[in-house]
Amino acid sequence: TRSDDGKGVKEIIGLMEQWYASMQALSLDPTNKEKNYYSLEIALPNGSNTIAFYCAIHKEYTDLFEKILVGVFPEAKASVCKEDYSIFAHNSAVSGAYAGAFTHPSLPIKTYKEMEADPISVILSSFTKLKKEGEGMALQLLIRPSSDRFVKSYTEMLNDLRKGETLKRVIEKQDLLKETLHITGEIFSSMFSSAKTPEEKEAEKNKTIHTDEVAMKEIQKKLESTIVETNLRVITSAESQERSDSMLHGLEATFKQFTEANGNSLIFHKAEGRSLNEFIHEYTYRLFNESQSLPLNITEVATLHHYPLYVKEIGQLKNVEAQELEAPLDLPSDGIILGYNTYRGGKTDIHFSKMD
């Protein structure tokens, strides 16, 4: 599949990686002390047949967002939403879930580099099966630049694997309590163990170290690109709980395509009871939940969420038809102001001069 300008799917998703890397500028310092983040969403609101892509970002960074967007995708167009969308109908039943890693997040999920088909098309297909009235669906991905703590942690795991430790043991050592017990146990053992004979010392010296090459390769893949913190949420609304749950299950099922046999996969945790009310509140106000943080590298993020510039088979996708143009450079600078031109974050007054 190719876009109108001839770019292939993998090439465009690769550009999306570049976009995510540029959006790291949202962090004002290497540790992102301000904890700045942004939200990318796919939604089919209640009362609409149109699937739209949204970005929510603090107003101080809207110019940054637009400049990076058109810098990477010159033909892209973004329009300001004066009112937020809503997937909810009156007295609707709601279902929601957030994604986590099936195993340790140091292991990556499958990315577009190992996939033949475009993964976003599969996700969007779930949005095409809804009724216009009384049903709605959204996918919300909060992205927050991170410090280098994940890189340090995963590099330590990699070094332990090189020393011959098992992946299970390496993962356990990431738990501070287990690591403390491990050190205490080693000290306790050394206090009461007998001294090694010269033969035992020589055997230990010549012992072959068996490394988990597969695990090492997977963690190395995780470390190949910048790691960010994310919250990945899916939420549905329908006239009955059974229908809403069915819609949610269908959307979750599209993420099975990201299962990496030797790496990781995504598992969804359903919000129920009081936690569902908290989930809806966090989704509505786009609040980052630390306990639901999912570390992903930007290759994984670009695989999960990218703009479908080439998707033709989904007729419900919203497109911005009107073209935005820059005001001519030789416009008069005095006279009656008729209005203004906005282009890529800039604003130019349009004057009616005396000569006109």
GROMACS .gro file of C-alpha atoms in nm:
model
  356
    1THR     CA    1   0.000   0.000   0.000
    2ARG     CA    2   0.128   0.345  -0.089
    3SER     CA    3   0.014   0.699  -0.012
    4ASP     CA    4  -0.078   0.954  -0.278
    5ASP     CA    5   0.280   1.086  -0.283
    6GLY     CA    6   0.423   0.736  -0.333
    7LYS     CA    7   0.545   0.670   0.021
    8GLY     CA    8   0.506   0.316   0.153
    9VAL     CA    9   0.340   0.226   0.483
   10LYS     CA   10   0.667   0.150   0.663
   11GLU     CA   11   0.823   0.471   0.534
   12ILE     CA   12   0.533   0.678   0.668
   13ILE     CA   13   0.536   0.504   1.007
   14GLY     CA   14   0.911   0.569   1.012
   15LEU     CA   15   0.832   0.940   0.967
   16MET     CA   16   0.592   0.907   1.259
   17GLU     CA   17   0.885   0.785   1.469
   18GLN     CA   18   1.062   1.105   1.373
   19TRP     CA   19   0.755   1.302   1.483
   20TYR     CA   20   0.750   1.131   1.825
   21ALA     CA   21   1.122   1.192   1.867
   22SER     CA   22   1.070   1.562   1.791
   23MET     CA   23   0.783   1.580   2.041
   24GLN     CA   24   1.037   1.500   2.313
   25ALA     CA   25   1.095   1.877   2.305
   26LEU     CA   26   0.787   1.892   2.529
   27SER     CA   27   1.022   1.804   2.814
   28LEU     CA   28   1.194   2.118   2.941
   29ASP     CA   29   1.479   1.920   3.100
   30PRO     CA   30   1.627   1.568   3.068
   31THR     CA   31   1.414   1.434   3.354
   32ASN     CA   32   1.088   1.605   3.247
   33LYS     CA   33   1.055   1.751   3.596
   34GLU     CA   34   0.734   1.929   3.492
   35LYS     CA   35   0.586   1.593   3.383
   36ASN     CA   36   0.455   1.741   3.057
   37TYR     CA   37   0.261   1.502   2.835
   38TYR     CA   38   0.015   1.499   2.546
   39SER     CA   39  -0.273   1.282   2.434
   40LEU     CA   40  -0.337   1.119   2.097
   41GLU     CA   41  -0.686   0.982   2.043
   42ILE     CA   42  -0.896   0.800   1.787
   43ALA     CA   43  -1.268   0.843   1.841
   44LEU     CA   44  -1.607   0.780   1.693
   45PRO     CA   45  -1.834   1.012   1.894
   46ASN     CA   46  -2.194   0.931   1.973
   47GLY     CA   47  -2.423   1.075   1.704
   48SER     CA   48  -2.153   1.065   1.436
   49ASN     CA   49  -2.044   0.829   1.161
   50THR     CA   50  -1.702   0.991   1.133
   51ILE     CA   51  -1.384   0.852   1.286
   52ALA     CA   52  -1.147   1.134   1.381
   53PHE     CA   53  -0.790   1.161   1.510
   54TYR     CA   54  -0.739   1.407   1.794
   55CYS     CA   55  -0.439   1.552   1.975
   56ALA     CA   56  -0.481   1.721   2.314
   57ILE     CA   57  -0.189   1.931   2.433
   58HIS     CA   58  -0.140   2.222   2.670
   59LYS     CA   59  -0.211   2.551   2.494
   60GLU     CA   60   0.147   2.665   2.556
   61TYR     CA   61   0.270   2.390   2.325
   62THR     CA   62   0.013   2.407   2.041
   63ASP     CA   63   0.253   2.599   1.817
   64LEU     CA   64   0.526   2.342   1.887
   65PHE     CA   65   0.286   2.059   1.797
   66GLU     CA   66   0.180   2.219   1.470
   67LYS     CA   67   0.534   2.311   1.364
   68ILE     CA   68   0.659   1.958   1.427
   69LEU     CA   69   0.356   1.809   1.248
   70VAL     CA   70   0.400   2.011   0.928
   71GLY     CA   71   0.777   1.976   0.954
   72VAL     CA   72   0.751   1.597   0.932
   73PHE     CA   73   0.431   1.582   0.724
   74PRO     CA   74   0.421   1.897   0.507
   75GLU     CA   75   0.081   1.807   0.361
   76ALA     CA   76  -0.082   1.744   0.700
   77LYS     CA   77  -0.356   1.976   0.822
   78ALA     CA   78  -0.470   2.026   1.181
   79SER     CA   79  -0.784   2.211   1.285
   80VAL     CA   80  -0.871   2.342   1.631
   81CYS     CA   81  -1.170   2.177   1.803
   82LYS     CA   82  -1.366   2.446   1.985
   83GLU     CA   83  -1.572   2.180   2.164
   84ASP     CA   84  -1.454   1.843   2.288
   85TYR     CA   85  -1.608   1.531   2.142
   86SER     CA   86  -1.815   1.285   2.348
   87ILE     CA   87  -1.868   0.914   2.298
   88PHE     CA   88  -2.139   0.905   2.567
   89ALA     CA   89  -2.515   0.904   2.519
   90HIS     CA   90  -2.770   0.980   2.791
   91ASN     CA   91  -2.794   0.687   3.037
   92SER     CA   92  -2.549   0.482   2.830
   93ALA     CA   93  -2.359   0.183   2.964
   94VAL     CA   94  -1.982   0.230   2.963
   95SER     CA   95  -1.691  -0.015   2.948
   96GLY     CA   96  -1.322   0.069   2.977
   97ALA     CA   97  -0.980  -0.089   3.012
   98TYR     CA   98  -0.614   0.011   3.019
   99ALA     CA   99  -0.321  -0.173   2.865
  100GLY     CA  100  -0.026  -0.324   3.044
  101ALA     CA  101   0.266  -0.547   2.947
  102PHE     CA  102   0.197  -0.921   2.960
  103THR     CA  103   0.550  -0.981   3.080
  104HIS     CA  104   0.824  -0.738   3.187
  105PRO     CA  105   0.810  -0.407   2.990
  106SER     CA  106   1.180  -0.438   2.906
  107LEU     CA  107   1.071  -0.685   2.639
  108PRO     CA  108   0.921  -0.522   2.327
  109ILE     CA  109   0.596  -0.587   2.147
  110LYS     CA  110   0.592  -0.658   1.773
  111THR     CA  111   0.648  -0.342   1.566
  112TYR     CA  112   0.572  -0.241   1.209
  113LYS     CA  113   0.923  -0.350   1.108
  114GLU     CA  114   0.816  -0.715   1.151
  115MET     CA  115   0.463  -0.670   1.012
  116GLU     CA  116   0.337  -0.693   0.655
  117ALA     CA  117  -0.003  -0.524   0.689
  118ASP     CA  118  -0.068  -0.180   0.836
  119PRO     CA  119  -0.172  -0.228   1.202
  120ILE     CA  120  -0.378   0.093   1.223
  121SER     CA  121  -0.620  -0.039   0.958
  122VAL     CA  122  -0.702  -0.336   1.182
  123ILE     CA  123  -0.766  -0.105   1.481
  124LEU     CA  124  -0.982   0.131   1.275
  125SER     CA  125  -1.196  -0.159   1.155
  126SER     CA  126  -1.341  -0.186   1.508
  127PHE     CA  127  -1.473   0.169   1.479
  128THR     CA  128  -1.671   0.091   1.163
  129LYS     CA  129  -1.917  -0.146   1.329
  130LEU     CA  130  -2.101   0.101   1.552
  131LYS     CA  131  -2.447   0.254   1.533
  132LYS     CA  132  -2.459   0.631   1.483
  133GLU     CA  133  -2.698   0.696   1.769
  134GLY     CA  134  -2.639   0.558   2.118
  135GLU     CA  135  -2.288   0.415   2.060
  136GLY     CA  136  -1.936   0.557   2.078
  137MET     CA  137  -1.576   0.436   2.102
  138ALA     CA  138  -1.235   0.587   2.172
  139LEU     CA  139  -0.870   0.493   2.202
  140GLN     CA  140  -0.661   0.728   2.414
  141LEU     CA  141  -0.281   0.725   2.427
  142LEU     CA  142  -0.112   0.959   2.675
  143ILE     CA  143   0.258   1.007   2.606
  144ARG     CA  144   0.506   1.153   2.854
  145PRO     CA  145   0.878   1.203   2.789
  146SER     CA  146   1.080   1.011   3.045
  147SER     CA  147   1.418   1.035   3.212
  148ASP     CA  148   1.687   0.776   3.141
  149ARG     CA  149   1.576   0.553   3.431
  150PHE     CA  150   1.431   0.288   3.198
  151VAL     CA  151   1.745   0.285   2.986
  152LYS     CA  152   1.959   0.238   3.299
  153SER     CA  153   1.733  -0.035   3.437
  154TYR     CA  154   1.710  -0.229   3.110
  155THR     CA  155   2.085  -0.192   3.049
  156GLU     CA  156   2.149  -0.345   3.392
  157MET     CA  157   1.923  -0.635   3.298
  158LEU     CA  158   2.116  -0.679   2.976
  159ASN     CA  159   2.448  -0.686   3.162
  160ASP     CA  160   2.313  -0.946   3.407
  161LEU     CA  161   2.201  -1.164   3.117
  162ARG     CA  162   2.549  -1.140   2.966
  163LYS     CA  163   2.684  -1.275   3.295
  164GLY     CA  164   2.469  -1.585   3.254
  165GLU     CA  165   2.173  -1.502   3.478
  166THR     CA  166   1.832  -1.625   3.366
  167LEU     CA  167   1.567  -1.384   3.239
  168LYS     CA  168   1.341  -1.487   3.528
  169ARG     CA  169   1.611  -1.401   3.780
  170VAL     CA  170   1.695  -1.073   3.607
  171ILE     CA  171   1.329  -0.968   3.612
  172GLU     CA  172   1.301  -1.058   3.981
  173LYS     CA  173   1.603  -0.842   4.059
  174GLN     CA  174   1.412  -0.538   3.933
  175ASP     CA  175   1.196  -0.568   4.242
  176LEU     CA  176   1.381  -0.379   4.514
  177LEU     CA  177   1.256  -0.605   4.793
  178LYS     CA  178   1.356  -0.922   4.610
  179GLU     CA  179   1.695  -0.773   4.532
  180THR     CA  180   1.746  -0.687   4.900
  181LEU     CA  181   1.655  -1.042   5.001
  182HIS     CA  182   1.888  -1.174   4.732
  183ILE     CA  183   2.185  -0.976   4.867
  184THR     CA  184   2.102  -1.070   5.227
  185GLY     CA  185   2.079  -1.435   5.127
  186GLU     CA  186   2.416  -1.423   4.954
  187ILE     CA  187   2.579  -1.268   5.261
  188PHE     CA  188   2.413  -1.524   5.489
  189SER     CA  189   2.522  -1.808   5.263
  190SER     CA  190   2.882  -1.690   5.242
  191MET     CA  191   2.905  -1.666   5.623
  192PHE     CA  192   2.822  -2.032   5.671
  193SER     CA  193   2.961  -2.196   5.360
  194SER     CA  194   3.291  -2.373   5.378
  195ALA     CA  195   3.592  -2.241   5.190
  196LYS     CA  196   3.623  -2.365   4.832
  197THR     CA  197   3.900  -2.612   4.753
  198PRO     CA  198   4.157  -2.523   4.481
  199GLU     CA  199   3.986  -2.774   4.250
  200GLU     CA  200   3.646  -2.607   4.302
  201LYS     CA  201   3.795  -2.262   4.237
  202GLU     CA  202   3.955  -2.384   3.914
  203ALA     CA  203   3.627  -2.545   3.800
  204GLU     CA  204   3.436  -2.220   3.868
  205LYS     CA  205   3.696  -2.023   3.674
  206ASN     CA  206   3.658  -2.250   3.371
  207LYS     CA  207   3.277  -2.274   3.396
  208THR     CA  208   3.098  -2.196   3.071
  209ILE     CA  209   2.852  -1.907   3.099
  210HIS     CA  210   2.522  -1.990   2.927
  211THR     CA  211   2.353  -1.669   2.817
  212ASP     CA  212   1.994  -1.620   2.709
  213GLU     CA  213   2.067  -1.487   2.361
  214VAL     CA  214   1.699  -1.448   2.271
  215ALA     CA  215   1.620  -1.236   2.578
  216MET     CA  216   1.931  -1.025   2.520
  217LYS     CA  217   1.829  -0.960   2.160
  218GLU     CA  218   1.478  -0.854   2.265
  219ILE     CA  219   1.598  -0.612   2.534
  220GLN     CA  220   1.848  -0.468   2.288
  221LYS     CA  221   1.556  -0.402   2.051
  222LYS     CA  222   1.375  -0.218   2.330
  223LEU     CA  223   1.679   0.003   2.383
  224GLU     CA  224   1.717   0.089   2.014
  225SER     CA  225   1.496   0.398   2.039
  226THR     CA  226   1.389   0.650   2.301
  227ILE     CA  227   1.164   0.513   2.576
  228VAL     CA  228   0.860   0.713   2.690
  229GLU     CA  229   0.592   0.656   2.952
  230THR     CA  230   0.239   0.596   2.826
  231ASN     CA  231  -0.117   0.534   2.939
  232LEU     CA  232  -0.312   0.337   2.679
  233ARG     CA  233  -0.690   0.336   2.732
  234VAL     CA  234  -0.984   0.196   2.537
  235ILE     CA  235  -1.340   0.295   2.618
  236THR     CA  236  -1.684   0.220   2.472
  237SER     CA  237  -2.041   0.338   2.526
  238ALA     CA  238  -2.367   0.170   2.424
  239GLU     CA  239  -2.732   0.131   2.519
  240SER     CA  240  -2.668  -0.193   2.711
  241GLN     CA  241  -2.375  -0.321   2.917
  242GLU     CA  242  -2.361  -0.639   2.712
  243ARG     CA  243  -2.324  -0.443   2.387
  244SER     CA  244  -2.065  -0.205   2.538
  245ASP     CA  245  -1.859  -0.497   2.670
  246SER     CA  246  -1.877  -0.665   2.330
  247MET     CA  247  -1.752  -0.349   2.157
  248LEU     CA  248  -1.468  -0.318   2.409
  249HIS     CA  249  -1.366  -0.681   2.360
  250GLY     CA  250  -1.361  -0.630   1.983
  251LEU     CA  251  -1.132  -0.328   2.012
  252GLU     CA  252  -0.900  -0.506   2.257
  253ALA     CA  253  -0.876  -0.803   2.019
  254THR     CA  254  -0.717  -0.586   1.749
  255PHE     CA  255  -0.410  -0.547   1.973
  256LYS     CA  256  -0.335  -0.922   1.950
  257GLN     CA  257  -0.146  -0.837   1.630
  258PHE     CA  258   0.128  -0.677   1.841
  259THR     CA  259   0.218  -1.004   2.017
  260GLU     CA  260   0.589  -1.081   1.981
  261ALA     CA  261   0.653  -1.455   2.033
  262ASN     CA  262   0.990  -1.410   2.204
  263GLY     CA  263   0.911  -1.067   2.346
  264ASN     CA  264   0.595  -0.917   2.483
  265SER     CA  265   0.227  -0.854   2.424
  266LEU     CA  266  -0.038  -0.616   2.555
  267ILE     CA  267  -0.293  -0.727   2.811
  268PHE     CA  268  -0.596  -0.517   2.903
  269HIS     CA  269  -0.717  -0.464   3.259
  270LYS     CA  270  -1.088  -0.391   3.272
  271ALA     CA  271  -1.207  -0.112   3.501
  272GLU     CA  272  -1.510  -0.214   3.704
  273GLY     CA  273  -1.715  -0.075   3.995
  274ARG     CA  274  -1.564   0.232   4.159
  275SER     CA  275  -1.249   0.203   3.946
  276LEU     CA  276  -1.466   0.247   3.635
  277ASN     CA  277  -1.585   0.586   3.761
  278GLU     CA  278  -1.221   0.687   3.823
  279PHE     CA  279  -1.127   0.553   3.480
  280ILE     CA  280  -1.397   0.760   3.307
  281HIS     CA  281  -1.285   1.070   3.500
  282GLU     CA  282  -0.920   1.019   3.400
  283TYR     CA  283  -1.017   0.953   3.038
  284THR     CA  284  -1.243   1.259   3.019
  285TYR     CA  285  -0.987   1.497   3.169
  286ARG     CA  286  -0.690   1.318   3.010
  287LEU     CA  287  -0.515   1.259   3.343
  288PHE     CA  288  -0.195   1.053   3.357
  289ASN     CA  289  -0.220   0.756   3.595
  290GLU     CA  290   0.120   0.658   3.735
  291SER     CA  291   0.004   0.311   3.838
  292GLN     CA  292  -0.101   0.236   3.478
  293SER     CA  293   0.224   0.359   3.322
  294LEU     CA  294   0.342   0.147   3.030
  295PRO     CA  295   0.701   0.214   2.910
  296LEU     CA  296   0.726   0.192   2.531
  297ASN     CA  297   0.995   0.297   2.289
  298ILE     CA  298   0.896   0.533   2.010
  299THR     CA  299   0.909   0.255   1.750
  300GLU     CA  300   0.640   0.071   1.948
  301VAL     CA  301   0.439   0.392   1.994
  302ALA     CA  302   0.456   0.473   1.622
  303THR     CA  303   0.335   0.121   1.546
  304LEU     CA  304   0.037   0.154   1.781
  305HIS     CA  305  -0.064   0.506   1.673
  306HIS     CA  306   0.017   0.677   1.344
  307TYR     CA  307  -0.175   0.892   1.102
  308PRO     CA  308  -0.340   0.684   0.827
  309LEU     CA  309  -0.231   0.902   0.535
  310TYR     CA  310  -0.275   0.610   0.295
  311VAL     CA  311  -0.579   0.424   0.432
  312LYS     CA  312  -0.845   0.419   0.160
  313GLU     CA  313  -1.068   0.132   0.270
  314ILE     CA  314  -1.205   0.310   0.580
  315GLY     CA  315  -1.463   0.549   0.434
  316GLN     CA  316  -1.560   0.690   0.776
  317LEU     CA  317  -1.222   0.858   0.835
  318LYS     CA  318  -1.248   1.234   0.873
  319ASN     CA  319  -1.044   1.443   0.632
  320VAL     CA  320  -0.981   1.817   0.635
  321GLU     CA  321  -1.089   1.912   0.284
  322ALA     CA  322  -1.027   2.288   0.292
  323GLN     CA  323  -0.668   2.386   0.223
  324GLU     CA  324  -0.497   2.635   0.452
  325LEU     CA  325  -0.281   2.892   0.271
  326GLU     CA  326  -0.036   3.152   0.390
  327ALA     CA  327  -0.125   3.522   0.342
  328PRO     CA  328   0.068   3.696   0.059
  329LEU     CA  329   0.385   3.871   0.179
  330ASP     CA  330   0.304   4.202   0.006
  331LEU     CA  331  -0.026   4.273   0.186
  332PRO     CA  332  -0.077   4.634   0.308
  333SER     CA  333   0.015   4.691   0.672
  334ASP     CA  334  -0.223   4.981   0.740
  335GLY     CA  335  -0.590   5.066   0.695
  336ILE     CA  336  -0.911   4.903   0.820
  337ILE     CA  337  -0.865   4.550   0.954
  338LEU     CA  338  -1.100   4.314   0.772
  339GLY     CA  339  -0.988   3.999   0.950
  340TYR     CA  340  -0.682   3.783   0.986
  341ASN     CA  341  -0.506   3.486   0.830
  342THR     CA  342  -0.375   3.199   1.043
  343TYR     CA  343  -0.115   2.966   0.901
  344ARG     CA  344   0.103   2.715   1.087
  345GLY     CA  345   0.064   2.895   1.419
  346GLY     CA  346   0.120   3.244   1.277
  347LYS     CA  347  -0.143   3.519   1.260
  348THR     CA  348  -0.147   3.799   0.997
  349ASP     CA  349  -0.391   4.093   0.999
  350ILE     CA  350  -0.569   4.157   0.667
  351HIS     CA  351  -0.601   4.535   0.602
  352PHE     CA  352  -0.817   4.735   0.363
  353SER     CA  353  -0.586   5.024   0.273
  354LYS     CA  354  -0.677   5.369   0.141
  355MET     CA  355  -0.543   5.274  -0.204
  356ASP     CA  356  -0.787   4.984  -0.218
   0.00000   0.00000   0.00000
